[in-house]
PDB file of C-alpha atoms in Angstrom:
ATOM      1  CA  MET A 243       0.000   0.000   0.000  1.00 52.00           C
ATOM      2  CA  LEU A 244       1.055   3.588  -0.643  1.00 52.00           C
ATOM      3  CA  SER A 245       2.159   5.609   2.353  1.00 60.00           C
ATOM      4  CA  CYS A 246       0.398   8.839   3.294  1.00 62.00           C
ATOM      5  CA  ASP A 247       3.383  10.899   2.102  1.00 61.00           C
ATOM      6  CA  LYS A 248       3.267   9.277  -1.350  1.00 62.00           C
ATOM      7  CA  VAL A 249      -0.487   9.769  -1.592  1.00 61.00           C
ATOM      8  CA  ASP A 250      -0.058  13.440  -0.689  1.00 67.00           C
ATOM      9  CA  LEU A 251       2.647  13.829  -3.348  1.00 71.00           C
ATOM     10  CA  ILE A 252       0.396  12.239  -5.984  1.00 69.00           C
ATOM     11  CA  ASN A 253      -2.486  14.505  -4.989  1.00 74.00           C
ATOM     12  CA  ILE A 254      -0.257  17.583  -5.167  1.00 77.00           C
ATOM     13  CA  PHE A 255       1.110  16.467  -8.531  1.00 74.00           C
ATOM     14  CA  MET A 256      -2.377  15.904  -9.982  1.00 81.00           C
ATOM     15  CA  LYS A 257      -3.680  19.175  -8.573  1.00 86.00           C
ATOM     16  CA  GLU A 258      -0.815  21.151 -10.076  1.00 87.00           C
ATOM     17  CA  PHE A 259      -1.208  19.369 -13.416  1.00 85.00           C
ATOM     18  CA  LEU A 260      -4.967  19.988 -13.591  1.00 87.00           C
ATOM     19  CA  THR A 261      -4.425  23.604 -12.618  1.00 89.00           C
ATOM     20  CA  THR A 262      -1.896  24.005 -15.418  1.00 90.00           C
ATOM     21  CA  ILE A 263      -4.378  22.498 -17.879  1.00 89.00           C
ATOM     22  CA  LYS A 264      -7.030  24.973 -16.782  1.00 90.00           C
ATOM     23  CA  GLN A 265      -4.640  27.916 -17.004  1.00 90.00           C
ATOM     24  CA  SER A 266      -3.402  26.772 -20.432  1.00 91.00           C
ATOM     25  CA  ILE A 267      -6.928  27.158 -21.795  1.00 89.00           C
ATOM     26  CA  TYR A 268      -7.449  30.662 -20.464  1.00 89.00           C
ATOM     27  CA  SER A 269      -5.248  32.654 -18.125  1.00 89.00           C
ATOM     28  CA  PRO A 270      -3.502  35.820 -19.375  1.00 89.00           C
ATOM     29  CA  LYS A 271      -1.438  35.924 -16.196  1.00 90.00           C
ATOM     30  CA  PHE A 272      -0.271  32.357 -16.759  1.00 91.00           C
ATOM     31  CA  TYR A 273       0.753  33.066 -20.357  1.00 89.00           C
ATOM     32  CA  SER A 274       2.686  36.135 -19.259  1.00 89.00           C
ATOM     33  CA  SER A 275       4.583  33.928 -16.807  1.00 89.00           C
ATOM     34  CA  ILE A 276       5.340  31.452 -19.636  1.00 88.00           C
ATOM     35  CA  VAL A 277       6.919  34.232 -21.650  1.00 86.00           C
ATOM     36  CA  SER A 278       9.161  35.199 -18.733  1.00 85.00           C
ATOM     37  CA  GLN A 279      10.295  31.605 -18.055  1.00 83.00           C
ATOM     38  CA  LYS A 280      13.796  30.454 -18.907  1.00 81.00           C
ATOM     39  CA  GLY A 281      14.395  27.306 -20.906  1.00 80.00           C
ATOM     40  CA  VAL A 282      11.841  24.843 -22.262  1.00 84.00           C
ATOM     41  CA  SER A 283      12.331  21.879 -19.933  1.00 87.00           C
ATOM     42  CA  ALA A 284       9.240  22.678 -17.821  1.00 88.00           C
ATOM     43  CA  SER A 285       7.138  23.128 -20.964  1.00 89.00           C
ATOM     44  CA  LEU A 286       8.357  19.852 -22.463  1.00 89.00           C
ATOM     45  CA  TRP A 287       7.627  18.068 -19.169  1.00 90.00           C
ATOM     46  CA  TYR A 288       4.082  19.438 -19.311  1.00 90.00           C
ATOM     47  CA  LEU A 289       3.756  18.304 -22.943  1.00 90.00           C
ATOM     48  CA  LEU A 290       4.830  14.801 -21.943  1.00 90.00           C
ATOM     49  CA  LYS A 291       2.268  14.653 -19.131  1.00 89.00           C
ATOM     50  CA  LEU A 292      -0.446  15.992 -21.418  1.00 89.00           C
ATOM     51  CA  SER A 293       0.436  13.416 -24.086  1.00 89.00           C
ATOM     52  CA  MET A 294       0.245  10.611 -21.517  1.00 89.00           C
ATOM     53  CA  LEU A 295      -3.171  11.858 -20.399  1.00 86.00           C
ATOM     54  CA  VAL A 296      -4.477  11.944 -23.971  1.00 86.00           C
ATOM     55  CA  LEU A 297      -2.956   8.512 -24.635  1.00 86.00           C
ATOM     56  CA  SER A 298      -4.784   7.150 -21.577  1.00 86.00           C
ATOM     57  CA  VAL A 299      -8.037   8.503 -22.976  1.00 84.00           C
ATOM     58  CA  TYR A 300      -7.264   6.836 -26.319  1.00 85.00           C
ATOM     59  CA  VAL A 301      -6.632   3.528 -24.536  1.00 85.00           C
ATOM     60  CA  ILE A 302     -10.024   3.750 -22.801  1.00 86.00           C
ATOM     61  CA  ILE A 303     -11.710   4.569 -26.123  1.00 84.00           C
ATOM     62  CA  GLY A 304      -9.872   1.638 -27.731  1.00 83.00           C
ATOM     63  CA  ILE A 305     -11.043  -0.769 -25.022  1.00 86.00           C
ATOM     64  CA  ILE A 306     -14.638   0.390 -25.526  1.00 85.00           C
ATOM     65  CA  PHE A 307     -14.252   0.007 -29.295  1.00 83.00           C
ATOM     66  CA  LEU A 308     -12.873  -3.532 -28.918  1.00 82.00           C
ATOM     67  CA  TYR A 309     -15.718  -4.455 -26.577  1.00 84.00           C
ATOM     68  CA  ILE A 310     -18.424  -3.151 -28.920  1.00 83.00           C
ATOM     69  CA  TYR A 311     -16.964  -4.655 -32.083  1.00 81.00           C
ATOM     70  CA  SER A 312     -15.453  -7.784 -30.532  1.00 81.00           C
ATOM     71  CA  PRO A 313     -17.676 -10.193 -32.559  1.00 82.00           C
ATOM     72  CA  LYS A 314     -16.566  -8.664 -35.882  1.00 81.00           C
ATOM     73  CA  ILE A 315     -12.957  -8.495 -34.738  1.00 76.00           C
ATOM     74  CA  SER A 316     -13.126 -12.143 -33.726  1.00 76.00           C
ATOM     75  CA  GLU A 317     -14.488 -13.071 -37.160  1.00 76.00           C
ATOM     76  CA  PHE A 318     -11.685 -11.139 -38.823  1.00 75.00           C
ATOM     77  CA  ILE A 319      -9.019 -12.825 -36.670  1.00 75.00           C
ATOM     78  CA  ASN A 320     -10.456 -16.257 -37.529  1.00 76.00           C
ATOM     79  CA  ILE A 321     -10.339 -15.661 -41.299  1.00 72.00           C
ATOM     80  CA  PRO A 322      -6.860 -17.221 -41.777  1.00 73.00           C
ATOM     81  CA  TYR A 323      -7.934 -20.248 -39.749  1.00 75.00           C
ATOM     82  CA  ASP A 324     -11.110 -20.707 -41.792  1.00 76.00           C
ATOM     83  CA  VAL A 325      -9.410 -20.724 -45.180  1.00 75.00           C
ATOM     84  CA  TYR A 326      -7.871 -24.187 -45.006  1.00 79.00           C
ATOM     85  CA  PRO A 327     -10.602 -26.856 -45.400  1.00 81.00           C
ATOM     86  CA  GLU A 328     -11.198 -29.254 -42.533  1.00 84.00           C
ATOM     87  CA  GLU A 329     -11.097 -32.396 -44.686  1.00 85.00           C
ATOM     88  CA  LEU A 330      -8.082 -31.573 -46.861  1.00 85.00           C
ATOM     89  CA  GLU A 331      -4.814 -33.387 -46.221  1.00 87.00           C
ATOM     90  CA  LEU A 332      -1.713 -32.844 -48.349  1.00 85.00           C
ATOM     91  CA  VAL A 333       0.907 -35.595 -48.184  1.00 84.00           C
ATOM     92  CA  PHE A 334       4.420 -34.960 -49.489  1.00 82.00           C
ATOM     93  CA  GLU A 335       6.198 -38.302 -49.748  1.00 79.00           C
ATOM     94  CA  ASP A 336       8.935 -39.626 -52.027  1.00 75.00           C
ATOM     95  CA  TYR A 337       9.065 -36.290 -53.876  1.00 74.00           C
ATOM     96  CA  LYS A 338       5.402 -36.552 -54.821  1.00 77.00           C
ATOM     97  CA  LEU A 339       2.248 -34.850 -53.629  1.00 80.00           C
ATOM     98  CA  SER A 340      -0.943 -36.775 -52.925  1.00 82.00           C
ATOM     99  CA  THR A 341      -4.215 -35.913 -51.211  1.00 85.00           C
ATOM    100  CA  ASN A 342      -7.027 -37.637 -49.361  1.00 85.00           C
ATOM    101  CA  VAL A 343      -9.798 -35.937 -51.356  1.00 85.00           C
ATOM    102  CA  GLU A 344     -11.394 -36.488 -54.736  1.00 84.00           C
ATOM    103  CA  GLU A 345      -9.520 -34.593 -57.419  1.00 82.00           C
ATOM    104  CA  PRO A 346      -9.641 -32.088 -58.932  1.00 82.00           C
ATOM    105  CA  TYR A 347     -10.279 -30.365 -55.614  1.00 85.00           C
ATOM    106  CA  PHE A 348     -11.611 -26.788 -55.793  1.00 82.00           C
ATOM    107  CA  ILE A 349     -11.266 -24.079 -53.163  1.00 78.00           C
ATOM    108  CA  GLY A 350     -13.319 -20.887 -53.509  1.00 66.00           C
ATOM    109  CA  PRO A 351     -15.436 -19.195 -54.598  1.00 58.00           C
ATOM    110  CA  ASN A 352     -17.644 -22.322 -54.716  1.00 48.00           C
ATOM    111  CA  GLU A 353     -16.444 -23.298 -51.254  1.00 46.00           C
ATOM    112  CA  PRO A 354     -18.105 -21.624 -48.216  1.00 41.00           C
ATOM    113  CA  LEU A 355     -15.158 -19.314 -47.549  1.00 40.00           C
ATOM    114  CA  PRO A 356     -15.465 -15.942 -45.796  1.00 41.00           C
ATOM    115  CA  GLU A 357     -16.519 -13.151 -48.131  1.00 45.00           C
ATOM    116  CA  GLU A 358     -13.157 -11.429 -47.713  1.00 41.00           C
ATOM    117  CA  TRP A 359     -11.495 -14.438 -49.343  1.00 39.00           C
ATOM    118  CA  ASN A 360     -13.981 -15.053 -52.150  1.00 39.00           C
ATOM    119  CA  ILE A 361     -11.808 -13.197 -54.602  1.00 40.00           C
ATOM    120  CA  THR A 362     -13.060 -13.174 -58.173  1.00 41.00           C
ATOM    121  CA  TYR A 363     -10.811 -12.622 -61.152  1.00 40.00           C
ATOM    122  CA  LYS A 364     -11.959 -11.581 -64.612  1.00 42.00           C
ATOM    123  CA  ASP A 365      -8.568 -12.149 -66.216  1.00 43.00           C
ATOM    124  CA  LEU A 366      -9.197 -15.788 -67.128  1.00 42.00           C
ATOM    125  CA  GLU A 367     -11.485 -16.040 -70.150  1.00 44.00           C
ATOM    126  CA  GLY A 368     -13.792 -13.411 -68.691  1.00 44.00           C
ATOM    127  CA  GLU A 369     -15.313 -15.808 -66.131  1.00 50.00           C
ATOM    128  CA  GLU A 370     -15.267 -16.020 -62.367  1.00 51.00           C
ATOM    129  CA  SER A 371     -12.316 -18.147 -61.388  1.00 63.00           C
ATOM    130  CA  HIS A 372     -11.533 -20.575 -58.631  1.00 71.00           C
ATOM    131  CA  LEU A 373      -9.132 -19.406 -55.968  1.00 74.00           C
ATOM    132  CA  PHE A 374      -7.207 -22.680 -55.726  1.00 81.00           C
ATOM    133  CA  VAL A 375      -7.319 -26.060 -57.501  1.00 84.00           C
ATOM    134  CA  ILE A 376      -5.469 -29.251 -56.571  1.00 85.00           C
ATOM    135  CA  ASP A 377      -5.017 -31.965 -59.208  1.00 84.00           C
ATOM    136  CA  THR A 378      -2.012 -34.187 -58.704  1.00 81.00           C
ATOM    137  CA  LEU A 379      -2.893 -36.327 -61.722  1.00 78.00           C
ATOM    138  CA  VAL A 380      -3.327 -33.568 -64.284  1.00 72.00           C
ATOM    139  CA  GLU A 381      -1.216 -33.674 -67.438  1.00 73.00           C
ATOM    140  CA  VAL A 382      -0.791 -30.388 -69.248  1.00 68.00           C
ATOM    141  CA  ASN A 383       1.591 -29.191 -71.926  1.00 67.00           C
ATOM    142  CA  THR A 384       2.089 -25.812 -70.252  1.00 69.00           C
ATOM    143  CA  PRO A 385       1.177 -24.387 -66.845  1.00 69.00           C
ATOM    144  CA  ILE A 386      -0.972 -21.733 -68.543  1.00 69.00           C
ATOM    145  CA  GLU A 387      -3.001 -24.507 -70.155  1.00 71.00           C
ATOM    146  CA  GLY A 388      -3.670 -26.012 -66.736  1.00 71.00           C
ATOM    147  CA  LEU A 389      -4.606 -22.649 -65.212  1.00 72.00           C
ATOM    148  CA  LEU A 390      -6.985 -21.939 -68.062  1.00 72.00           C
ATOM    149  CA  ARG A 391      -8.466 -25.433 -68.011  1.00 73.00           C
ATOM    150  CA  TYR A 392      -9.686 -24.999 -64.438  1.00 75.00           C
ATOM    151  CA  ASN A 393     -10.043 -21.229 -64.687  1.00 75.00           C
ATOM    152  CA  THR A 394      -8.051 -20.947 -61.472  1.00 77.00           C
ATOM    153  CA  VAL A 395      -5.652 -18.488 -59.906  1.00 77.00           C
ATOM    154  CA  MET A 396      -3.510 -21.216 -58.291  1.00 82.00           C
ATOM    155  CA  LEU A 397      -2.993 -24.791 -59.494  1.00 82.00           C
ATOM    156  CA  MET A 398      -1.161 -27.428 -57.462  1.00 84.00           C
ATOM    157  CA  THR A 399      -0.057 -30.526 -59.343  1.00 82.00           C
ATOM    158  CA  GLY A 400       1.912 -33.483 -58.097  1.00 79.00           C
ATOM    159  CA  GLU A 401       5.210 -31.664 -58.591  1.00 79.00           C
ATOM    160  CA  TYR A 402       4.591 -27.927 -58.976  1.00 80.00           C
ATOM    161  CA  LEU A 403       2.535 -25.023 -57.711  1.00 83.00           C
ATOM    162  CA  TYR A 404       1.529 -22.527 -60.401  1.00 82.00           C
ATOM    163  CA  ILE A 405       0.167 -19.080 -59.566  1.00 81.00           C
ATOM    164  CA  PHE A 406      -1.477 -17.038 -62.295  1.00 74.00           C
ATOM    165  CA  ASP A 407       0.020 -13.578 -62.750  1.00 69.00           C
ATOM    166  CA  GLY A 408      -1.875 -12.176 -65.724  1.00 57.00           C
ATOM    167  CA  ASP A 409      -1.186  -8.747 -67.133  1.00 50.00           C
ATOM    168  CA  THR A 410      -4.579  -7.547 -68.313  1.00 40.00           C
ATOM    169  CA  LEU A 411      -3.134  -4.361 -69.813  1.00 38.00           C
ATOM    170  CA  SER A 412      -0.874  -6.173 -72.269  1.00 39.00           C
ATOM    171  CA  ASN A 413      -3.065  -9.302 -72.474  1.00 46.00           C
ATOM    172  CA  VAL A 414      -0.043 -11.454 -71.649  1.00 49.00           C
ATOM    173  CA  ALA A 415      -0.688 -14.516 -69.480  1.00 55.00           C
ATOM    174  CA  ARG A 416       2.108 -14.924 -66.929  1.00 66.00           C
ATOM    175  CA  TYR A 417       2.584 -17.307 -64.021  1.00 71.00           C
ATOM    176  CA  ASP A 418       4.912 -18.013 -61.091  1.00 76.00           C
ATOM    177  CA  GLU A 419       6.203 -21.545 -60.610  1.00 77.00           C
ATOM    178  CA  PHE A 420       7.213 -23.155 -57.318  1.00 79.00           C
ATOM    179  CA  ASP A 421       8.925 -26.522 -57.194  1.00 79.00           C
ATOM    180  CA  LEU A 422       7.357 -29.070 -54.802  1.00 74.00           C
ATOM    181  CA  ILE A 423       9.678 -31.945 -55.709  1.00 68.00           C
ATOM    182  CA  ASN A 424      12.294 -31.068 -53.084  1.00 71.00           C
ATOM    183  CA  THR A 425       9.750 -30.770 -50.276  1.00 70.00           C
ATOM    184  CA  GLU A 426      10.625 -33.027 -47.329  1.00 74.00           C
ATOM    185  CA  ASN A 427       8.234 -35.781 -46.269  1.00 80.00           C
ATOM    186  CA  LEU A 428       5.432 -33.829 -44.715  1.00 82.00           C
ATOM    187  CA  VAL A 429       1.720 -34.022 -43.967  1.00 85.00           C
ATOM    188  CA  ILE A 430      -0.223 -30.757 -44.097  1.00 84.00           C
ATOM    189  CA  ASP A 431      -3.664 -30.823 -42.559  1.00 85.00           C
ATOM    190  CA  LYS A 432      -5.952 -28.468 -40.650  1.00 86.00           C
ATOM    191  CA  PRO A 433      -4.173 -28.786 -37.232  1.00 88.00           C
ATOM    192  CA  TYR A 434      -0.789 -28.292 -38.909  1.00 88.00           C
ATOM    193  CA  MET A 435      -1.925 -25.111 -40.673  1.00 86.00           C
ATOM    194  CA  ASP A 436      -3.587 -23.742 -37.527  1.00 86.00           C
ATOM    195  CA  LYS A 437      -0.342 -24.296 -35.622  1.00 88.00           C
ATOM    196  CA  LYS A 438       1.702 -22.485 -38.298  1.00 86.00           C
ATOM    197  CA  ILE A 439      -0.741 -19.583 -38.397  1.00 85.00           C
ATOM    198  CA  THR A 440      -0.623 -19.287 -34.609  1.00 86.00           C
ATOM    199  CA  GLN A 441       3.192 -19.248 -34.669  1.00 87.00           C
ATOM    200  CA  MET A 442       3.132 -16.521 -37.305  1.00 85.00           C
ATOM    201  CA  VAL A 443       0.681 -14.434 -35.275  1.00 82.00           C
ATOM    202  CA  VAL A 444       2.879 -14.800 -32.171  1.00 85.00           C
ATOM    203  CA  ILE A 445       5.961 -13.688 -34.128  1.00 84.00           C
ATOM    204  CA  ILE A 446       4.062 -10.670 -35.462  1.00 80.00           C
ATOM    205  CA  CYS A 447       2.870  -9.715 -31.979  1.00 79.00           C
ATOM    206  CA  LEU A 448       6.229 -10.184 -30.250  1.00 83.00           C
ATOM    207  CA  VAL A 449       8.518  -8.786 -32.939  1.00 82.00           C
ATOM    208  CA  SER A 450       6.702  -6.731 -35.545  1.00 80.00           C
ATOM    209  CA  LEU A 451       4.254  -4.859 -33.312  1.00 79.00           C
ATOM    210  CA  PRO A 452       6.898  -3.428 -30.904  1.00 84.00           C
ATOM    211  CA  ILE A 453       8.977  -2.298 -33.886  1.00 88.00           C
ATOM    212  CA  LEU A 454       5.946  -0.744 -35.561  1.00 85.00           C
ATOM    213  CA  TRP A 455       4.986   0.950 -32.284  1.00 84.00           C
ATOM    214  CA  PHE A 456       8.486   2.408 -31.922  1.00 88.00           C
ATOM    215  CA  VAL A 457       8.502   3.662 -35.530  1.00 90.00           C
ATOM    216  CA  PHE A 458       4.994   5.065 -35.121  1.00 87.00           C
ATOM    217  CA  THR A 459       5.922   6.857 -31.880  1.00 86.00           C
ATOM    218  CA  LEU A 460       9.042   8.313 -33.477  1.00 90.00           C
ATOM    219  CA  PHE A 461       7.051   9.440 -36.524  1.00 92.00           C
ATOM    220  CA  VAL A 462       4.305  11.058 -34.426  1.00 87.00           C
ATOM    221  CA  SER A 463       6.917  12.787 -32.234  1.00 88.00           C
ATOM    222  CA  CYS A 464       8.596  14.293 -35.303  1.00 91.00           C
ATOM    223  CA  LEU A 465       5.239  15.448 -36.667  1.00 91.00           C
ATOM    224  CA  LEU A 466       4.329  16.967 -33.305  1.00 90.00           C
ATOM    225  CA  PHE A 467       7.651  18.813 -33.106  1.00 92.00           C
ATOM    226  CA  LEU A 468       7.138  20.166 -36.627  1.00 93.00           C
ATOM    227  CA  TYR A 469       3.566  21.132 -35.763  1.00 91.00           C
ATOM    228  CA  LEU A 470       4.774  22.998 -32.668  1.00 91.00           C
ATOM    229  CA  ILE A 471       7.282  24.918 -34.756  1.00 92.00           C
ATOM    230  CA  ILE A 472       4.513  25.994 -37.151  1.00 92.00           C
ATOM    231  CA  ILE A 473       2.239  27.088 -34.282  1.00 91.00           C
ATOM    232  CA  ALA A 474       5.183  28.931 -32.694  1.00 91.00           C
ATOM    233  CA  LEU A 475       5.916  30.806 -35.920  1.00 92.00           C
ATOM    234  CA  VAL A 476       2.274  31.818 -36.223  1.00 90.00           C
ATOM    235  CA  SER A 477       2.333  32.915 -32.562  1.00 88.00           C
ATOM    236  CA  LEU A 478       5.375  35.087 -33.315  1.00 89.00           C
ATOM    237  CA  CYS A 479       3.499  36.791 -36.153  1.00 89.00           C
ATOM    238  CA  VAL A 480       0.405  37.309 -34.008  1.00 86.00           C
ATOM    239  CA  ALA A 481       2.501  38.721 -31.162  1.00 87.00           C
ATOM    240  CA  LYS A 482       4.126  41.179 -33.551  1.00 87.00           C
ATOM    241  CA  ILE A 483       0.712  42.319 -34.775  1.00 87.00           C
ATOM    242  CA  ILE A 484      -0.607  43.022 -31.270  1.00 85.00           C
ATOM    243  CA  GLY A 485       2.664  44.658 -30.220  1.00 85.00           C
ATOM    244  CA  ILE A 486       4.349  41.941 -28.141  1.00 85.00           C
ATOM    245  CA  ASN A 487       8.011  41.136 -28.701  1.00 84.00           C
ATOM    246  CA  LEU A 488       8.476  37.376 -28.454  1.00 85.00           C
ATOM    247  CA  ARG A 489      11.597  35.388 -29.075  1.00 87.00           C
ATOM    248  CA  CYS A 490      11.538  31.992 -30.812  1.00 88.00           C
ATOM    249  CA  ARG A 491      12.023  30.054 -27.564  1.00 88.00           C
ATOM    250  CA  GLN A 492       9.240  32.015 -25.876  1.00 89.00           C
ATOM    251  CA  ALA A 493       6.907  31.381 -28.818  1.00 90.00           C
ATOM    252  CA  PHE A 494       7.724  27.668 -28.676  1.00 92.00           C
ATOM    253  CA  ARG A 495       6.785  27.523 -24.979  1.00 91.00           C
ATOM    254  CA  VAL A 496       3.552  29.392 -25.673  1.00 92.00           C
ATOM    255  CA  ALA A 497       2.741  26.971 -28.523  1.00 92.00           C
ATOM    256  CA  ILE A 498       3.110  23.949 -26.213  1.00 92.00           C
ATOM    257  CA  TYR A 499       0.548  25.245 -23.722  1.00 92.00           C
ATOM    258  CA  GLY A 500      -1.671  26.548 -26.508  1.00 91.00           C
ATOM    259  CA  LEU A 501      -2.161  23.000 -27.795  1.00 90.00           C
ATOM    260  CA  THR A 502      -3.903  21.882 -24.599  1.00 90.00           C
ATOM    261  CA  LEU A 503      -7.503  22.475 -25.669  1.00 88.00           C
ATOM    262  CA  GLU A 504      -6.883  20.989 -29.115  1.00 87.00           C
ATOM    263  CA  PHE A 505      -5.391  17.845 -27.589  1.00 86.00           C
ATOM    264  CA  LEU A 506      -8.097  17.346 -24.984  1.00 84.00           C
ATOM    265  CA  LEU A 507     -11.105  18.356 -27.057  1.00 83.00           C
ATOM    266  CA  LEU A 508     -10.708  18.200 -30.814  1.00 78.00           C
ATOM    267  CA  ASP A 509      -8.265  15.295 -31.108  1.00 76.00           C
ATOM    268  CA  VAL A 510     -10.255  13.078 -28.748  1.00 78.00           C
ATOM    269  CA  LEU A 511     -13.513  14.120 -30.415  1.00 76.00           C
ATOM    270  CA  TYR A 512     -12.070  13.317 -33.846  1.00 77.00           C
ATOM    271  CA  VAL A 513     -11.072   9.818 -32.701  1.00 77.00           C
ATOM    272  CA  LEU A 514     -14.545   9.244 -31.256  1.00 75.00           C
ATOM    273  CA  LEU A 515     -16.254  10.404 -34.448  1.00 75.00           C
ATOM    274  CA  THR A 516     -13.942   8.302 -36.611  1.00 75.00           C
ATOM    275  CA  LEU A 517     -14.385   5.068 -34.649  1.00 72.00           C
ATOM    276  CA  PHE A 518     -18.063   5.221 -33.799  1.00 72.00           C
ATOM    277  CA  THR A 519     -19.726   7.448 -36.411  1.00 73.00           C
ATOM    278  CA  PRO A 520     -19.294   8.474 -40.058  1.00 70.00           C
ATOM    279  CA  LEU A 521     -19.258  12.143 -39.003  1.00 66.00           C
ATOM    280  CA  TYR A 522     -15.500  12.709 -38.759  1.00 62.00           C
ATOM    281  CA  PHE A 523     -15.750  15.084 -41.743  1.00 64.00           C
ATOM    282  CA  LEU A 524     -17.460  17.581 -39.434  1.00 65.00           C
ATOM    283  CA  LEU A 525     -14.005  18.442 -38.067  1.00 66.00           C
ATOM    284  CA  PRO A 526     -11.899  19.825 -40.946  1.00 71.00           C
ATOM    285  CA  PHE A 527      -8.125  19.456 -40.750  1.00 72.00           C
ATOM    286  CA  TYR A 528      -7.629  23.144 -40.022  1.00 77.00           C
ATOM    287  CA  SER A 529      -9.953  23.190 -36.985  1.00 82.00           C
ATOM    288  CA  GLY A 530      -7.161  22.043 -34.633  1.00 82.00           C
ATOM    289  CA  PRO A 531      -4.551  24.650 -35.612  1.00 86.00           C
ATOM    290  CA  LEU A 532      -7.254  27.316 -35.703  1.00 87.00           C
ATOM    291  CA  LEU A 533      -8.353  26.480 -32.155  1.00 87.00           C
ATOM    292  CA  SER A 534      -4.796  26.448 -30.774  1.00 89.00           C
ATOM    293  CA  ILE A 535      -3.883  29.738 -32.445  1.00 89.00           C
ATOM    294  CA  SER A 536      -7.137  31.281 -31.188  1.00 90.00           C
ATOM    295  CA  VAL A 537      -6.317  30.237 -27.600  1.00 91.00           C
ATOM    296  CA  ILE A 538      -2.828  31.718 -27.884  1.00 90.00           C
ATOM    297  CA  CYS A 539      -4.072  34.946 -29.496  1.00 89.00           C
ATOM    298  CA  LEU A 540      -6.774  35.461 -26.872  1.00 90.00           C
ATOM    299  CA  ASN A 541      -4.424  34.948 -23.929  1.00 90.00           C
ATOM    300  CA  LEU A 542      -1.622  37.094 -25.373  1.00 89.00           C
ATOM    301  CA  TYR A 543      -4.054  39.841 -26.320  1.00 87.00           C
ATOM    302  CA  ARG A 544      -5.642  39.886 -22.849  1.00 88.00           C
ATOM    303  CA  ALA A 545      -2.176  39.836 -21.224  1.00 87.00           C
ATOM    304  CA  LYS A 546      -1.240  42.845 -23.355  1.00 86.00           C
ATOM    305  CA  LYS A 547      -4.435  44.696 -22.402  1.00 86.00           C
ATOM    306  CA  LEU A 548      -3.863  43.974 -18.736  1.00 85.00           C
ATOM    307  CA  LYS A 549      -0.270  45.265 -19.143  1.00 84.00           C
ATOM    308  CA  LEU A 550       1.150  41.906 -18.116  1.00 81.00           C
ATOM    309  CA  LEU A 551       3.220  41.829 -21.302  1.00 76.00           C
ATOM    310  CA  LYS A 552       5.061  44.552 -23.154  1.00 71.00           C
TER     311      LYS A 552
END
């Protein structure tokens, strides 16, 4: 349990933070004190705390979103597991492929696959094609002949896997060929595929997602820094117009606190509208900068009128 001293420190910290948020929205006296500050460390510390607060709100919104749309998300996650048929078994033995099903065996669109996977192609003789065909006994002169015979995108024979790669612009039929002869003795069935898919998902979650999160955080931080510079430059121009002499560092500090209302109101509102309604267009891209600049202008102007700034 937390001691009384630690609880008091947390309460003081939260009270000071909430007070700063309130003053950042409207307080000419507060903005005059920002201008007279030295350095930007305190302002950057406030920006970090504000970002963590907004991120916490986003996490709560995300949890609500996941709860509401969990059935659809679950269906989407299960799509890779549903693609491989329950009854199909591929046996690679003695450099040959055999199956336990009647051949030719067709997969999609005639199979009850999820809609997302019922891909239709118009490249093959103008008809709806199969997604995948297995025929280990087929004899064709060329792979293209086999692909056209079954009107399929992928054809697996006893020794090769052919994937149609048609160029509809030049009307040239192309294909990719993968050799199955050197495949080790192996049995591929539904449990095997589910296990491989699960391993791939785990690798993505443990490796790819942290890397993507780091890259995303770095990218957003750079955009935020650039955005702050733009708001600071506009603040400099506004200050000149109303007769206040600001330096670049002072304008940068003012820009950080001026973003408070945009962060807490417009950005969160935009996320809510985007996730739960089709009304995100009601907030144009310039509404955020316009709000932040308006907050800064109002506070600087009032500070000038009250003779808090020269």
